[in-house]
Amino acid sequence: HRLCILRTCYDKRLWPRMDLSRRKSLTPPMLSGVVRRQPRALDLSWTGVSKKQLMWLLNRLQGLQELVLSGCSWLSVSALGSAPLPALRLLDLRWIEDVKDSQLRELLLPPPDTKPGQTESRGRLQGVAELRLAGLELTDASLRLLLRHAPQLSALDLSHCAHVGDPSVHLLTAPTSPLRETLVHLNLAGCHRLTDHCLPLFRRCPRLRRLDLRSCRQLSPEACARLAAAGPPGPFRCPEEKLLLKDS
């Protein structure tokens, strides 16, 4: 009976999600426990995980679908540039210090040894559907890389990215942008460079169901209300000012 209980405790079907967030240090027994349980989702946000530890984990979690690394150091997160991520669908990199275009480029570009025609030629994050980049110092150069190397995004969080403005929305909604047809959720809250001039561009995104423009100082409530009434296509409802939602 005791053996049966022990086997049940390590049954990976009981551990689809594991949360180790806000732990200052991760011990070897903790890391081994994660690998034994083989979670589909792992939260390491605001932890002291090292690059070596993260690399060790990712090489042993080939079925990982969701990875949360918000608030970790770039030195640790840079392990993603060398790790295989075949099943990853959600990646959370919010509020990582010192992440600029050059760092994101390392994560998005194909591995240097990739040969033309290989599946990975579009980049390491080609299968990711949700990417959270809030609070990072990214420019439109990073958005161009996203369009090319993460073309299946349905949810994108660029909230509180100081350099995101009207030209960024032009890029995301341009006729050549694959995200124009795939985006369902877009978070641009706190992007203070956005103005009313960019709002009509969101009508180019027919699948958009959630558009968060809260705390965008240069966007007028009246212009947001007009967009909500028109929709892309069909009207949105606004449970809060500058938050546009559409029921599926």
Short mmCIF file of C-alpha atoms in Angstrom, two decimals, residues 165-167 169-170 173 193-204 213 218-220 223-224 226-227:
data_model
loop_
_atom_site.label_atom_id
_atom_site.label_comp_id
_atom_site.label_asym_id
_atom_site.label_seq_id
_atom_site.Cartn_x
_atom_site.Cartn_y
_atom_site.Cartn_z
CA GLY A 165 4.28 53.49 -30.81
CA ASP A 166 2.15 54.05 -33.89
CA PRO A 167 4.82 52.68 -36.30
CA VAL A 169 1.09 49.03 -34.87
CA HIS A 170 1.69 49.66 -38.58
CA THR A 173 -1.06 45.07 -38.98
CA ARG A 193 3.73 56.61 -27.56
CA LEU A 194 0.49 55.32 -29.06
CA THR A 195 -1.87 57.98 -30.40
CA ASP A 196 -5.40 58.02 -31.80
CA HIS A 197 -3.94 57.80 -35.32
CA CYS A 198 -3.09 54.10 -34.88
CA LEU A 199 -6.54 52.96 -33.77
CA PRO A 200 -8.10 52.39 -37.23
CA LEU A 201 -5.23 49.99 -38.02
CA PHE A 202 -6.58 47.42 -35.57
CA ARG A 203 -9.53 46.88 -37.91
CA ARG A 204 -7.10 44.97 -40.14
CA LEU A 213 -5.01 49.94 -24.34
CA GLN A 218 -2.17 59.80 -25.60
CA LEU A 219 -5.18 57.69 -26.56
CA SER A 220 -8.48 59.47 -26.02
CA ALA A 223 -11.43 57.44 -30.07
CA CYS A 224 -11.24 54.08 -28.26
CA ARG A 226 -15.37 54.68 -31.69
CA LEU A 227 -13.06 51.74 -32.39
#
